[in-house]
Amino acid sequence: MPMTLTWTLTLTRRTMQPLWWLLFLPWYGIAATERIVDTKPDAGLQITALQPGEYQRKVANHRKYLLYVPRSLNAGMKAGSKAGTAVPLVLFFHGGGGHMEQAAKAYGWRETAEREGFVLAFPNGSSAFPRSHLATWNAGHCCGYARDEQVDDIAYVKNVLQDIQAQLPINPQQIFASGMSNGGMLAHRLACEMADTFRAVAAVAGTDNTVQCQPSRAISVLHIHAQDDSHVLFQGGAGEDAFRDKSKVTDFTSVADTIKRWQQRLQLPANANRVLQQPGVYSDRWQSTDGRIQLQLVVTESGGHSWPGGKAVRGKQPSTAIDANTLIWQFFQAQLL
C-alpha cells in the first residue's frame, strides 16, 4: 500500500523583545561582541502561515542565517500582502568582522521590513571563531578567513534562498540583496554571479572587488559611499584602520572604477544624470534606453565607514543627508515599475 509522508517543520522561534538596550551598542563593519538573545521553542510552528517572528535556521554545512517575518505581513497591513500571496525578500549581508545577530540589530532593517512589508534574511559569514562571530565574506579579493579559505559563499546564498522559498511564498521577481562594507562587496559579487536570481543589489561602503564578473543578464546596481570613508577609501585602497593584520591588506577598488566597471558591463551610456543634489550628498544615475536597468551612485560628503542615517560608531557620526534603508528600498521598488 502506498505511503504518504507529511513533513512538519519544527523551528526555534526567537522571542521579540524591546530593543531600547540596543541604543548602547556600537555597530559597524568590525562588530562589537554581544550576547545572543535566548530562544524559546515553539513546537510545530509553521512559518508557511507567515507567523511573525525571527527564526534561526541552518542550511548545508551547518551554516546559519536569521529569517525575519514582519508582523505587517501577517496583519495584512500592506495591500495585497497576506498569507499565501507572494512577497518580496531582502537579504542583508553584515560587514567584515560582524555576524547575523549584529546585523539584525544594527542597521534598522527589521523596522524597514515592518513598514514596507517584505521578508528579511540575515546570512552569516564564515569565521574561525566559535558561534561564527568575527565573520567575513568571500567577495573575491576580500576578505579575511572567507577569502583565505576560498569559502563558497555563492553556494551558501543559493542554499539560504532555497530554504526560504521552501517555507514562504516569495515572489521570485522581487528578490534583492544589500550589504555593508565586506557585505556590500559580496552584493557586487552576487550581481556578477547570480544576476538571474536577484532583481537588484545595493552596496554601502563596499566596492567591487570581484575576481571576474560576467553577469548572465543585466541587473540594477546601487552603490553608496562616503567621500571620507577611512576603511574602504573612496579613491581606492585600504585605510590604516581597515585591517588589524597588515598582511591581509587588500588594495580595494575605487568607487570610480567600481562604477565604470558596472557601466561597461551593463552597456549603459557613458553620461549620467544628476538625480539628487543637496547639502551633504549627491547622486548620479546611468540607465538603459528603456529605463529598466539602472546604475546609481550616491555619494555623501561625510559619515566615514558607516551606515547613512544610522547610529554613531565610536563617536563618529554617520551622514544624516540620507537614510540608506529608505533610499535602498525605493531603488529596489523602482526596478519593478
mmCIF file of C-alpha atoms in Angstrom:
data_model
loop_
_atom_site.group_PDB
_atom_site.id
_atom_site.type_symbol
_atom_site.label_atom_id
_atom_site.label_comp_id
_atom_site.label_asym_id
_atom_site.label_seq_id
_atom_site.Cartn_x
_atom_site.Cartn_y
_atom_site.Cartn_z
ATOM 1 C CA MET A 1 0.000 0.000 0.000
ATOM 2 C CA PRO A 2 1.497 3.399 -0.955
ATOM 3 C CA MET A 3 2.538 5.585 1.943
ATOM 4 C CA THR A 4 2.032 9.359 2.016
ATOM 5 C CA LEU A 5 4.559 11.306 4.050
ATOM 6 C CA THR A 6 3.646 14.609 5.673
ATOM 7 C CA TRP A 7 6.564 16.790 6.733
ATOM 8 C CA THR A 8 6.037 19.198 9.617
ATOM 9 C CA LEU A 9 8.874 21.606 10.260
ATOM 10 C CA THR A 10 9.745 22.333 13.869
ATOM 11 C CA LEU A 11 11.607 25.583 14.343
ATOM 12 C CA THR A 12 13.145 27.620 17.083
ATOM 13 C CA ARG A 13 11.236 30.864 17.300
ATOM 14 C CA ARG A 14 13.086 33.878 18.611
ATOM 15 C CA THR A 15 11.298 35.944 21.202
ATOM 16 C CA MET A 16 10.718 39.537 20.162
ATOM 17 C CA GLN A 17 11.882 41.831 22.956
ATOM 18 C CA PRO A 18 12.073 45.600 23.445
ATOM 19 C CA LEU A 19 15.133 46.987 21.719
ATOM 20 C CA TRP A 20 15.869 50.010 23.928
ATOM 21 C CA TRP A 21 19.129 48.483 25.175
ATOM 22 C CA LEU A 22 20.446 48.331 21.608
ATOM 23 C CA LEU A 23 20.942 52.081 21.720
ATOM 24 C CA PHE A 24 24.055 51.458 23.771
ATOM 25 C CA LEU A 25 25.628 49.018 21.308
ATOM 26 C CA PRO A 26 28.061 50.168 18.623
ATOM 27 C CA TRP A 27 27.511 48.977 15.066
ATOM 28 C CA TYR A 28 29.994 49.000 12.240
ATOM 29 C CA GLY A 29 31.901 46.893 9.721
ATOM 30 C CA ILE A 30 34.017 45.479 12.579
ATOM 31 C CA ALA A 31 31.368 44.355 15.031
ATOM 32 C CA ALA A 32 31.235 44.555 18.811
ATOM 33 C CA THR A 33 30.929 41.427 20.945
ATOM 34 C CA GLU A 34 27.349 40.995 22.117
ATOM 35 C CA ARG A 35 25.116 38.407 23.754
ATOM 36 C CA ILE A 36 22.822 36.301 21.615
ATOM 37 C CA VAL A 37 19.184 36.632 22.687
ATOM 38 C CA ASP A 38 17.745 33.498 24.287
ATOM 39 C CA THR A 39 15.341 31.464 22.197
ATOM 40 C CA LYS A 40 12.153 29.640 23.109
ATOM 41 C CA PRO A 41 10.989 26.501 21.307
ATOM 42 C CA ASP A 42 7.603 26.588 19.601
ATOM 43 C CA ALA A 43 6.875 23.016 18.582
ATOM 44 C CA GLY A 44 5.365 22.546 15.169
ATOM 45 C CA LEU A 45 5.374 26.232 14.258
ATOM 46 C CA GLN A 46 4.619 26.528 10.553
ATOM 47 C CA ILE A 47 6.135 29.654 9.049
ATOM 48 C CA THR A 48 4.301 28.964 5.798
ATOM 49 C CA ALA A 49 1.402 30.735 7.539
ATOM 50 C CA LEU A 50 3.600 33.851 7.743
ATOM 51 C CA GLN A 51 3.754 33.752 11.519
ATOM 52 C CA PRO A 52 5.694 36.873 12.529
ATOM 53 C CA GLY A 53 8.982 36.422 14.311
ATOM 54 C CA GLU A 54 12.697 35.869 13.944
ATOM 55 C CA TYR A 55 13.929 32.366 13.200
ATOM 56 C CA GLN A 56 17.438 30.942 13.336
ATOM 57 C CA ARG A 57 17.890 28.463 10.521
ATOM 58 C CA LYS A 58 20.643 26.123 9.345
ATOM 59 C CA VAL A 59 21.403 25.057 5.798
ATOM 60 C CA ALA A 60 24.028 22.812 4.195
ATOM 61 C CA ASN A 61 27.365 22.523 6.014
ATOM 62 C CA HIS A 62 25.587 23.692 9.187
ATOM 63 C CA ARG A 63 25.860 27.354 8.275
ATOM 64 C CA LYS A 64 23.280 29.594 9.886
ATOM 65 C CA TYR A 65 21.149 32.562 8.957
ATOM 66 C CA LEU A 66 18.373 34.610 10.567
ATOM 67 C CA LEU A 67 14.959 34.821 8.941
ATOM 68 C CA TYR A 68 12.652 37.691 9.889
ATOM 69 C CA VAL A 69 8.927 37.627 9.078
ATOM 70 C CA PRO A 70 7.383 41.027 9.881
ATOM 71 C CA ARG A 71 4.098 41.421 11.703
ATOM 72 C CA SER A 72 2.820 43.631 8.902
ATOM 73 C CA LEU A 73 2.633 40.674 6.505
ATOM 74 C CA ASN A 74 0.602 38.604 8.925
ATOM 75 C CA ALA A 75 -1.682 41.514 9.759
ATOM 76 C CA GLY A 76 -2.216 42.369 6.115
ATOM 77 C CA MET A 77 -1.098 45.963 6.664
ATOM 78 C CA LYS A 78 0.323 46.158 3.157
ATOM 79 C CA ALA A 79 -2.180 45.973 0.340
ATOM 80 C CA GLY A 80 -2.091 42.522 -1.162
ATOM 81 C CA SER A 81 0.405 41.219 1.404
ATOM 82 C CA LYS A 82 -1.336 38.367 3.152
ATOM 83 C CA ALA A 83 -0.779 34.693 3.796
ATOM 84 C CA GLY A 84 -0.494 32.817 0.529
ATOM 85 C CA THR A 85 0.440 35.881 -1.529
ATOM 86 C CA ALA A 86 3.949 36.052 -2.973
ATOM 87 C CA VAL A 87 6.025 38.632 -1.107
ATOM 88 C CA PRO A 88 9.386 40.384 -1.620
ATOM 89 C CA LEU A 89 12.602 39.155 0.011
ATOM 90 C CA VAL A 90 15.689 41.152 1.000
ATOM 91 C CA LEU A 91 18.976 39.511 2.000
ATOM 92 C CA PHE A 92 21.252 41.756 4.067
ATOM 93 C CA PHE A 93 24.947 40.901 4.477
ATOM 94 C CA HIS A 94 26.882 42.150 7.514
ATOM 95 C CA GLY A 95 30.269 43.832 7.317
ATOM 96 C CA GLY A 96 33.604 42.092 7.761
ATOM 97 C CA GLY A 97 34.043 41.119 11.399
ATOM 98 C CA GLY A 98 30.301 41.184 12.013
ATOM 99 C CA HIS A 99 27.683 38.451 12.213
ATOM 100 C CA MET A 100 23.981 37.954 11.590
ATOM 101 C CA GLU A 101 22.836 38.924 15.104
ATOM 102 C CA GLN A 102 24.796 42.152 14.976
ATOM 103 C CA ALA A 103 23.422 42.980 11.530
ATOM 104 C CA ALA A 104 19.843 42.334 12.632
ATOM 105 C CA LYS A 105 20.235 44.794 15.481
ATOM 106 C CA ALA A 106 22.429 47.468 13.966
ATOM 107 C CA TYR A 107 21.014 48.678 10.674
ATOM 108 C CA GLY A 108 17.282 49.159 11.198
ATOM 109 C CA TRP A 109 16.257 46.666 8.534
ATOM 110 C CA ARG A 110 13.662 44.919 10.693
ATOM 111 C CA GLU A 111 11.832 48.216 11.127
ATOM 112 C CA THR A 112 12.003 48.819 7.377
ATOM 113 C CA ALA A 113 10.621 45.329 6.712
ATOM 114 C CA GLU A 114 7.720 46.005 9.082
ATOM 115 C CA ARG A 115 6.939 49.313 7.411
ATOM 116 C CA GLU A 116 7.242 48.123 3.815
ATOM 117 C CA GLY A 117 6.065 44.526 4.115
ATOM 118 C CA PHE A 118 8.870 42.240 2.956
ATOM 119 C CA VAL A 119 10.578 39.130 4.308
ATOM 120 C CA LEU A 120 14.120 39.739 5.526
ATOM 121 C CA ALA A 121 17.104 37.418 5.932
ATOM 122 C CA PHE A 122 20.473 37.989 7.594
ATOM 123 C CA PRO A 123 23.017 35.426 6.353
ATOM 124 C CA ASN A 124 26.149 34.777 8.425
ATOM 125 C CA GLY A 125 29.677 34.848 7.041
ATOM 126 C CA SER A 126 32.435 32.358 7.825
ATOM 127 C CA SER A 127 34.736 32.574 10.818
ATOM 128 C CA ALA A 128 37.468 30.644 12.594
ATOM 129 C CA PHE A 129 35.893 31.665 15.905
ATOM 130 C CA PRO A 130 33.105 29.984 17.914
ATOM 131 C CA ARG A 131 29.490 30.982 17.235
ATOM 132 C CA SER A 132 30.564 32.318 13.824
ATOM 133 C CA HIS A 133 31.359 35.781 15.158
ATOM 134 C CA LEU A 134 34.027 37.988 13.539
ATOM 135 C CA ALA A 135 32.849 36.563 10.241
ATOM 136 C CA THR A 136 33.770 37.584 6.701
ATOM 137 C CA TRP A 137 32.578 37.016 3.143
ATOM 138 C CA ASN A 138 34.473 35.746 0.125
ATOM 139 C CA ALA A 139 33.847 38.671 -2.202
ATOM 140 C CA GLY A 140 36.781 37.861 -4.475
ATOM 141 C CA HIS A 141 39.882 39.773 -3.413
ATOM 142 C CA CYS A 142 38.395 40.356 0.043
ATOM 143 C CA CYS A 143 38.097 39.441 2.879
ATOM 144 C CA GLY A 144 39.859 37.576 5.690
ATOM 145 C CA TYR A 145 39.023 33.999 6.624
ATOM 146 C CA ALA A 146 36.351 33.514 3.943
ATOM 147 C CA ARG A 147 38.672 34.666 1.178
ATOM 148 C CA ASP A 148 41.726 32.806 2.501
ATOM 149 C CA GLU A 149 39.765 29.540 2.814
ATOM 150 C CA GLN A 150 38.015 30.104 -0.527
ATOM 151 C CA VAL A 151 34.614 29.661 1.101
ATOM 152 C CA ASP A 152 31.871 29.055 -1.475
ATOM 153 C CA ASP A 153 29.537 31.862 -0.440
ATOM 154 C CA ILE A 154 27.642 31.658 -3.723
ATOM 155 C CA ALA A 155 26.575 28.091 -2.901
ATOM 156 C CA TYR A 156 25.685 29.191 0.633
ATOM 157 C CA VAL A 157 23.457 32.025 -0.621
ATOM 158 C CA LYS A 158 21.729 29.622 -3.001
ATOM 159 C CA ASN A 159 21.084 27.247 -0.092
ATOM 160 C CA VAL A 160 19.649 30.080 2.003
ATOM 161 C CA LEU A 161 17.323 31.114 -0.808
ATOM 162 C CA GLN A 162 16.217 27.542 -1.403
ATOM 163 C CA ASP A 163 15.443 27.121 2.292
ATOM 164 C CA ILE A 164 13.411 30.336 2.457
ATOM 165 C CA GLN A 165 11.492 29.641 -0.730
ATOM 166 C CA ALA A 166 10.603 26.162 0.526
ATOM 167 C CA GLN A 167 8.898 27.710 3.558
ATOM 168 C CA LEU A 168 7.469 31.034 2.393
ATOM 169 C CA PRO A 169 5.640 32.347 -0.703
ATOM 170 C CA ILE A 170 8.483 34.500 -2.035
ATOM 171 C CA ASN A 171 7.981 36.366 -5.305
ATOM 172 C CA PRO A 172 10.918 35.227 -7.496
ATOM 173 C CA GLN A 173 10.812 38.576 -9.316
ATOM 174 C CA GLN A 174 11.320 40.500 -6.076
ATOM 175 C CA ILE A 175 14.499 39.105 -4.518
ATOM 176 C CA PHE A 176 17.097 41.712 -3.560
ATOM 177 C CA ALA A 177 20.488 41.854 -1.837
ATOM 178 C CA SER A 178 22.194 44.574 0.162
ATOM 179 C CA GLY A 179 25.271 44.731 2.344
ATOM 180 C CA MET A 180 27.634 46.881 4.368
ATOM 181 C CA SER A 181 31.397 47.024 3.733
ATOM 182 C CA ASN A 182 32.572 43.430 3.049
ATOM 183 C CA GLY A 183 28.861 42.548 2.801
ATOM 184 C CA GLY A 184 28.472 45.219 0.139
ATOM 185 C CA MET A 185 31.395 43.684 -1.723
ATOM 186 C CA LEU A 186 29.549 40.368 -1.665
ATOM 187 C CA ALA A 187 26.455 42.114 -3.054
ATOM 188 C CA HIS A 188 28.581 43.163 -6.033
ATOM 189 C CA ARG A 189 29.723 39.556 -6.462
ATOM 190 C CA LEU A 190 26.118 38.319 -6.314
ATOM 191 C CA ALA A 191 25.226 40.762 -9.084
ATOM 192 C CA CYS A 192 28.032 39.211 -11.123
ATOM 193 C CA GLU A 193 27.261 35.549 -10.455
ATOM 194 C CA MET A 194 23.553 35.420 -9.520
ATOM 195 C CA ALA A 195 22.020 38.069 -11.753
ATOM 196 C CA ASP A 196 19.375 35.557 -12.798
ATOM 197 C CA THR A 197 18.199 35.387 -9.173
ATOM 198 C CA PHE A 198 18.441 38.931 -7.824
ATOM 199 C CA ARG A 199 16.407 41.768 -9.298
ATOM 200 C CA ALA A 200 18.809 44.396 -7.937
ATOM 201 C CA VAL A 201 21.592 44.823 -5.386
ATOM 202 C CA ALA A 202 22.740 47.700 -3.174
ATOM 203 C CA ALA A 203 26.168 48.111 -1.586
ATOM 204 C CA VAL A 204 27.173 50.554 1.142
ATOM 205 C CA ALA A 205 30.872 51.296 1.780
ATOM 206 C CA GLY A 206 31.982 48.180 -0.099
ATOM 207 C CA THR A 207 33.341 48.439 -3.643
ATOM 208 C CA ASP A 208 33.509 45.819 -6.401
ATOM 209 C CA ASN A 209 36.442 43.535 -5.576
ATOM 210 C CA THR A 210 35.382 40.568 -7.691
ATOM 211 C CA VAL A 211 37.988 38.400 -9.405
ATOM 212 C CA GLN A 212 35.885 38.109 -12.541
ATOM 213 C CA CYS A 213 32.405 39.227 -13.488
ATOM 214 C CA GLN A 214 30.171 38.072 -16.321
ATOM 215 C CA PRO A 215 26.522 38.639 -15.346
ATOM 216 C CA SER A 216 24.076 36.286 -17.035
ATOM 217 C CA ARG A 217 21.774 39.256 -17.597
ATOM 218 C CA ALA A 218 21.679 42.978 -16.929
ATOM 219 C CA ILE A 219 20.957 43.827 -13.288
ATOM 220 C CA SER A 220 20.390 47.128 -11.496
ATOM 221 C CA VAL A 221 23.093 48.203 -9.032
ATOM 222 C CA LEU A 222 23.102 50.899 -6.340
ATOM 223 C CA HIS A 223 26.335 51.977 -4.664
ATOM 224 C CA ILE A 224 26.502 54.306 -1.629
ATOM 225 C CA HIS A 225 29.823 55.637 -0.337
ATOM 226 C CA ALA A 226 31.167 58.439 1.838
ATOM 227 C CA GLN A 227 33.963 60.603 0.483
ATOM 228 C CA ASP A 228 35.748 60.393 3.845
ATOM 229 C CA ASP A 229 35.474 56.615 4.281
ATOM 230 C CA SER A 230 38.598 55.680 6.265
ATOM 231 C CA HIS A 231 38.410 51.920 5.634
ATOM 232 C CA VAL A 232 37.404 51.378 2.017
ATOM 233 C CA LEU A 233 38.902 54.557 0.619
ATOM 234 C CA PHE A 234 36.823 56.499 -1.896
ATOM 235 C CA GLN A 235 39.821 56.912 -4.204
ATOM 236 C CA GLY A 236 40.825 53.261 -3.806
ATOM 237 C CA GLY A 237 42.970 51.310 -1.392
ATOM 238 C CA ALA A 238 42.531 50.378 2.258
ATOM 239 C CA GLY A 239 42.705 52.835 5.127
ATOM 240 C CA GLU A 240 45.091 52.341 8.035
ATOM 241 C CA ASP A 241 42.269 51.070 10.254
ATOM 242 C CA ALA A 242 40.788 48.681 7.704
ATOM 243 C CA PHE A 243 42.772 45.625 8.847
ATOM 244 C CA ARG A 244 44.302 44.727 12.177
ATOM 245 C CA ASP A 245 46.615 42.283 10.417
ATOM 246 C CA LYS A 246 48.500 44.400 7.884
ATOM 247 C CA SER A 247 49.467 41.283 5.931
ATOM 248 C CA LYS A 248 45.787 40.947 4.987
ATOM 249 C CA VAL A 249 45.525 44.419 3.479
ATOM 250 C CA THR A 250 43.667 44.483 0.175
ATOM 251 C CA ASP A 251 44.059 47.235 -2.393
ATOM 252 C CA PHE A 252 40.350 47.994 -2.584
ATOM 253 C CA THR A 253 38.872 49.112 -5.883
ATOM 254 C CA SER A 254 37.993 52.804 -6.016
ATOM 255 C CA VAL A 255 34.410 53.999 -6.225
ATOM 256 C CA ALA A 256 35.054 55.473 -9.682
ATOM 257 C CA ASP A 257 36.407 52.169 -11.016
ATOM 258 C CA THR A 258 33.518 50.261 -9.451
ATOM 259 C CA ILE A 259 31.015 52.447 -11.268
ATOM 260 C CA LYS A 260 32.972 52.334 -14.539
ATOM 261 C CA ARG A 261 33.058 48.527 -14.433
ATOM 262 C CA TRP A 262 29.288 48.316 -13.999
ATOM 263 C CA GLN A 263 28.615 50.975 -16.616
ATOM 264 C CA GLN A 264 30.585 48.900 -19.125
ATOM 265 C CA ARG A 265 29.178 45.515 -18.049
ATOM 266 C CA LEU A 266 25.621 46.792 -18.300
ATOM 267 C CA GLN A 267 26.365 48.627 -21.568
ATOM 268 C CA LEU A 268 24.921 51.855 -20.243
ATOM 269 C CA PRO A 269 25.506 55.349 -21.681
ATOM 270 C CA ALA A 270 28.747 56.990 -20.583
ATOM 271 C CA ASN A 271 26.993 60.094 -19.287
ATOM 272 C CA ALA A 272 24.990 60.061 -16.080
ATOM 273 C CA ASN A 273 22.035 62.150 -14.951
ATOM 274 C CA ARG A 274 22.366 64.047 -11.676
ATOM 275 C CA VAL A 275 19.215 62.927 -9.837
ATOM 276 C CA LEU A 276 19.996 64.353 -6.407
ATOM 277 C CA GLN A 277 21.959 67.390 -5.287
ATOM 278 C CA GLN A 278 21.531 68.719 -1.785
ATOM 279 C CA PRO A 279 23.737 69.649 1.165
ATOM 280 C CA GLY A 280 25.950 66.710 2.095
ATOM 281 C CA VAL A 281 25.010 64.356 -0.732
ATOM 282 C CA TYR A 282 24.683 63.963 -4.482
ATOM 283 C CA SER A 283 23.546 61.095 -6.690
ATOM 284 C CA ASP A 284 24.180 60.198 -10.330
ATOM 285 C CA ARG A 285 22.263 57.639 -12.369
ATOM 286 C CA TRP A 286 23.048 55.742 -15.567
ATOM 287 C CA GLN A 287 20.198 53.825 -17.153
ATOM 288 C CA SER A 288 19.308 51.816 -20.213
ATOM 289 C CA THR A 289 17.329 53.462 -23.005
ATOM 290 C CA ASP A 290 14.147 51.760 -21.822
ATOM 291 C CA GLY A 291 14.857 52.708 -18.199
ATOM 292 C CA ARG A 292 14.634 49.118 -16.991
ATOM 293 C CA ILE A 293 18.274 48.797 -15.886
ATOM 294 C CA GLN A 294 19.763 51.389 -13.575
ATOM 295 C CA LEU A 295 23.189 52.035 -12.129
ATOM 296 C CA GLN A 296 23.086 54.609 -9.355
ATOM 297 C CA LEU A 297 25.862 56.167 -7.294
ATOM 298 C CA VAL A 298 25.107 58.037 -4.069
ATOM 299 C CA VAL A 299 27.975 59.985 -2.505
ATOM 300 C CA THR A 300 27.857 61.558 0.952
ATOM 301 C CA GLU A 301 30.388 64.206 1.940
ATOM 302 C CA SER A 302 30.840 62.814 5.440
ATOM 303 C CA GLY A 303 29.993 59.843 7.618
ATOM 304 C CA GLY A 304 33.117 57.755 7.142
ATOM 305 C CA HIS A 305 32.805 53.974 7.105
ATOM 306 C CA SER A 306 29.255 53.864 8.420
ATOM 307 C CA TRP A 307 25.597 53.396 7.524
ATOM 308 C CA PRO A 308 23.946 56.666 6.391
ATOM 309 C CA GLY A 309 21.048 57.588 8.627
ATOM 310 C CA GLY A 310 22.158 55.072 11.259
ATOM 311 C CA LYS A 311 23.722 55.291 14.696
ATOM 312 C CA ALA A 312 27.076 56.771 15.642
ATOM 313 C CA VAL A 313 30.084 54.446 15.646
ATOM 314 C CA ARG A 314 32.831 55.082 18.198
ATOM 315 C CA GLY A 315 31.782 58.704 18.327
ATOM 316 C CA LYS A 316 31.847 59.023 14.524
ATOM 317 C CA GLN A 317 28.544 60.339 13.240
ATOM 318 C CA PRO A 318 27.187 58.778 10.044
ATOM 319 C CA SER A 319 25.846 61.001 7.316
ATOM 320 C CA THR A 320 22.374 62.345 8.023
ATOM 321 C CA ALA A 321 21.932 63.644 4.472
ATOM 322 C CA ILE A 322 20.127 60.431 3.504
ATOM 323 C CA ASP A 323 18.548 57.402 5.127
ATOM 324 C CA ALA A 324 20.170 54.382 3.478
ATOM 325 C CA ASN A 325 17.308 51.989 4.237
ATOM 326 C CA THR A 326 14.686 54.241 2.664
ATOM 327 C CA LEU A 327 16.831 55.010 -0.365
ATOM 328 C CA ILE A 328 17.736 51.357 -0.946
ATOM 329 C CA TRP A 329 14.148 50.152 -0.679
ATOM 330 C CA GLN A 330 12.979 52.896 -3.060
ATOM 331 C CA PHE A 331 15.670 51.791 -5.513
ATOM 332 C CA PHE A 332 14.549 48.175 -5.244
ATOM 333 C CA GLN A 333 10.906 49.101 -5.769
ATOM 334 C CA ALA A 334 11.757 51.251 -8.787
ATOM 335 C CA GLN A 335 13.033 48.134 -10.567
ATOM 336 C CA LEU A 336 9.521 46.672 -10.501
ATOM 337 C CA LEU A 337 7.832 49.551 -12.327
#
